[in-house]
Amino acid sequence: VVVWGTGNVGRPAIRAVLSHRDLELAGVIVANKAKVGRDAGEIAGVDATGVIATDDWRSVLDAGADAVIYTATADVRPVEALADLQACLERGIN
């Protein structure tokens, strides 16, 4: 599972994926340049995970995740958010 966005919803989403025995955190996509290169656990306020946040969403999606939890801001960027979701669907990612 990839978590796309690490704000008020994304951070708890990371923790939820990490705590679920049937899920594996495969990637974290961020928009904030200050978060690029940080461990997902650090961003979410838990132990290190070894999953490093990136703003290169194409490489994360192209790596072949099964699902994306999309928590990026969409209310002020609806066209961009729709394009993000289409990119997931075009790759067969739920």
PDB file of C-alpha atoms in Angstrom:
ATOM      1  CA  VAL A   1       0.000   0.000   0.000  1.00  0.00           C
ATOM      2  CA  VAL A   2       1.203   3.488  -0.880  1.00  0.00           C
ATOM      3  CA  VAL A   3       0.118   6.494   1.154  1.00  0.00           C
ATOM      4  CA  TRP A   4      -0.057   9.620  -1.015  1.00  0.00           C
ATOM      5  CA  GLY A   5      -0.080  12.651   1.246  1.00  0.00           C
ATOM      6  CA  THR A   6       1.179  13.021   4.798  1.00  0.00           C
ATOM      7  CA  GLY A   7      -0.984  15.718   6.315  1.00  0.00           C
ATOM      8  CA  ASN A   8      -3.719  15.397   8.924  1.00  0.00           C
ATOM      9  CA  VAL A   9      -5.173  12.296   7.255  1.00  0.00           C
ATOM     10  CA  GLY A  10      -2.012  10.832   5.741  1.00  0.00           C
ATOM     11  CA  ARG A  11      -0.078  10.475   8.988  1.00  0.00           C
ATOM     12  CA  PRO A  12      -2.795   8.358  10.654  1.00  0.00           C
ATOM     13  CA  ALA A  13      -3.130   6.416   7.385  1.00  0.00           C
ATOM     14  CA  ILE A  14       0.559   5.492   7.566  1.00  0.00           C
ATOM     15  CA  ARG A  15       0.099   4.318  11.158  1.00  0.00           C
ATOM     16  CA  ALA A  16      -2.988   2.308  10.179  1.00  0.00           C
ATOM     17  CA  VAL A  17      -1.164   0.532   7.366  1.00  0.00           C
ATOM     18  CA  LEU A  18       1.805  -0.199   9.609  1.00  0.00           C
ATOM     19  CA  SER A  19      -0.401  -1.647  12.340  1.00  0.00           C
ATOM     20  CA  HIS A  20      -2.467  -3.862  10.014  1.00  0.00           C
ATOM     21  CA  ARG A  21      -1.058  -7.375   9.828  1.00  0.00           C
ATOM     22  CA  ASP A  22      -2.226  -7.925   6.250  1.00  0.00           C
ATOM     23  CA  LEU A  23      -0.841  -4.698   4.791  1.00  0.00           C
ATOM     24  CA  GLU A  24       2.656  -3.568   3.899  1.00  0.00           C
ATOM     25  CA  LEU A  25       3.670   0.051   3.462  1.00  0.00           C
ATOM     26  CA  ALA A  26       5.282   0.140   0.017  1.00  0.00           C
ATOM     27  CA  GLY A  27       5.749   3.866  -0.419  1.00  0.00           C
ATOM     28  CA  VAL A  28       4.923   7.352   0.744  1.00  0.00           C
ATOM     29  CA  ILE A  29       4.422  10.261  -1.640  1.00  0.00           C
ATOM     30  CA  VAL A  30       4.805  13.802  -0.335  1.00  0.00           C
ATOM     31  CA  ALA A  31       4.418  17.282  -1.817  1.00  0.00           C
ATOM     32  CA  ASN A  32       6.406  19.111   0.861  1.00  0.00           C
ATOM     33  CA  LYS A  33      10.094  19.217  -0.154  1.00  0.00           C
ATOM     34  CA  ALA A  34      11.054  19.227   3.548  1.00  0.00           C
ATOM     35  CA  LYS A  35       9.598  15.722   3.901  1.00  0.00           C
ATOM     36  CA  VAL A  36      11.443  14.218   0.924  1.00  0.00           C
ATOM     37  CA  GLY A  37      14.027  11.721   2.164  1.00  0.00           C
ATOM     38  CA  ARG A  38      12.464  11.312   5.598  1.00  0.00           C
ATOM     39  CA  ASP A  39      11.392   7.951   6.937  1.00  0.00           C
ATOM     40  CA  ALA A  40       7.634   7.353   6.854  1.00  0.00           C
ATOM     41  CA  GLY A  41       7.661   6.407  10.521  1.00  0.00           C
ATOM     42  CA  GLU A  42       9.307   9.674  11.470  1.00  0.00           C
ATOM     43  CA  ILE A  43       6.675  11.592   9.507  1.00  0.00           C
ATOM     44  CA  ALA A  44       3.863   9.604  11.153  1.00  0.00           C
ATOM     45  CA  GLY A  45       5.312   9.807  14.652  1.00  0.00           C
ATOM     46  CA  VAL A  46       6.241   6.128  15.043  1.00  0.00           C
ATOM     47  CA  ASP A  47       9.381   4.011  14.783  1.00  0.00           C
ATOM     48  CA  ALA A  48      11.416   4.047  11.595  1.00  0.00           C
ATOM     49  CA  THR A  49      10.019   1.886   8.796  1.00  0.00           C
ATOM     50  CA  GLY A  50      12.720   1.943   6.154  1.00  0.00           C
ATOM     51  CA  VAL A  51      10.188   3.458   3.743  1.00  0.00           C
ATOM     52  CA  ILE A  52      11.543   6.780   2.560  1.00  0.00           C
ATOM     53  CA  ALA A  53       9.175   9.552   1.473  1.00  0.00           C
ATOM     54  CA  THR A  54       9.522  10.891  -2.047  1.00  0.00           C
ATOM     55  CA  ASP A  55       7.894  13.428  -4.306  1.00  0.00           C
ATOM     56  CA  ASP A  56       8.552  11.233  -7.363  1.00  0.00           C
ATOM     57  CA  TRP A  57       5.059   9.770  -7.548  1.00  0.00           C
ATOM     58  CA  ARG A  58       5.636   8.215 -10.956  1.00  0.00           C
ATOM     59  CA  SER A  59       8.441   5.969  -9.725  1.00  0.00           C
ATOM     60  CA  VAL A  60       6.401   4.896  -6.711  1.00  0.00           C
ATOM     61  CA  LEU A  61       3.356   4.027  -8.800  1.00  0.00           C
ATOM     62  CA  ASP A  62       5.466   2.354 -11.485  1.00  0.00           C
ATOM     63  CA  ALA A  63       6.952   0.069  -8.823  1.00  0.00           C
ATOM     64  CA  GLY A  64       3.582  -1.702  -8.750  1.00  0.00           C
ATOM     65  CA  ALA A  65       1.639  -1.105  -5.556  1.00  0.00           C
ATOM     66  CA  ASP A  66      -1.673  -2.907  -5.034  1.00  0.00           C
ATOM     67  CA  ALA A  67      -3.441   0.097  -3.537  1.00  0.00           C
ATOM     68  CA  VAL A  68      -3.036   3.809  -2.851  1.00  0.00           C
ATOM     69  CA  ILE A  69      -4.518   5.664   0.069  1.00  0.00           C
ATOM     70  CA  TYR A  70      -4.921   9.115  -1.449  1.00  0.00           C
ATOM     71  CA  THR A  71      -4.928  11.834   1.187  1.00  0.00           C
ATOM     72  CA  ALA A  72      -3.421  14.709  -0.776  1.00  0.00           C
ATOM     73  CA  THR A  73      -5.271  18.007  -0.794  1.00  0.00           C
ATOM     74  CA  ALA A  74      -7.967  17.948  -3.455  1.00  0.00           C
ATOM     75  CA  ASP A  75     -10.297  20.773  -2.477  1.00  0.00           C
ATOM     76  CA  VAL A  76      -8.040  23.532  -3.830  1.00  0.00           C
ATOM     77  CA  ARG A  77      -6.565  21.443  -6.654  1.00  0.00           C
ATOM     78  CA  PRO A  78      -9.376  19.253  -7.991  1.00  0.00           C
ATOM     79  CA  VAL A  79      -8.018  18.943 -11.535  1.00  0.00           C
ATOM     80  CA  GLU A  80      -4.599  17.844 -10.304  1.00  0.00           C
ATOM     81  CA  ALA A  81      -6.104  15.443  -7.773  1.00  0.00           C
ATOM     82  CA  LEU A  82      -8.234  13.822 -10.456  1.00  0.00           C
ATOM     83  CA  ALA A  83      -5.124  13.420 -12.620  1.00  0.00           C
ATOM     84  CA  ASP A  84      -3.320  11.785  -9.676  1.00  0.00           C
ATOM     85  CA  LEU A  85      -6.151   9.310  -9.208  1.00  0.00           C
ATOM     86  CA  GLN A  86      -6.301   8.591 -12.928  1.00  0.00           C
ATOM     87  CA  ALA A  87      -2.572   7.828 -12.887  1.00  0.00           C
ATOM     88  CA  CYS A  88      -3.221   5.218 -10.188  1.00  0.00           C
ATOM     89  CA  LEU A  89      -6.108   3.641 -12.066  1.00  0.00           C
ATOM     90  CA  GLU A  90      -4.213   3.590 -15.363  1.00  0.00           C
ATOM     91  CA  ARG A  91      -1.576   1.474 -13.649  1.00  0.00           C
ATOM     92  CA  GLY A  92      -4.179  -0.902 -12.239  1.00  0.00           C
ATOM     93  CA  ILE A  93      -3.735   0.342  -8.690  1.00  0.00           C
ATOM     94  CA  ASN A  94      -6.782   0.409  -6.432  1.00  0.00           C
TER      95      ASN A  94
END
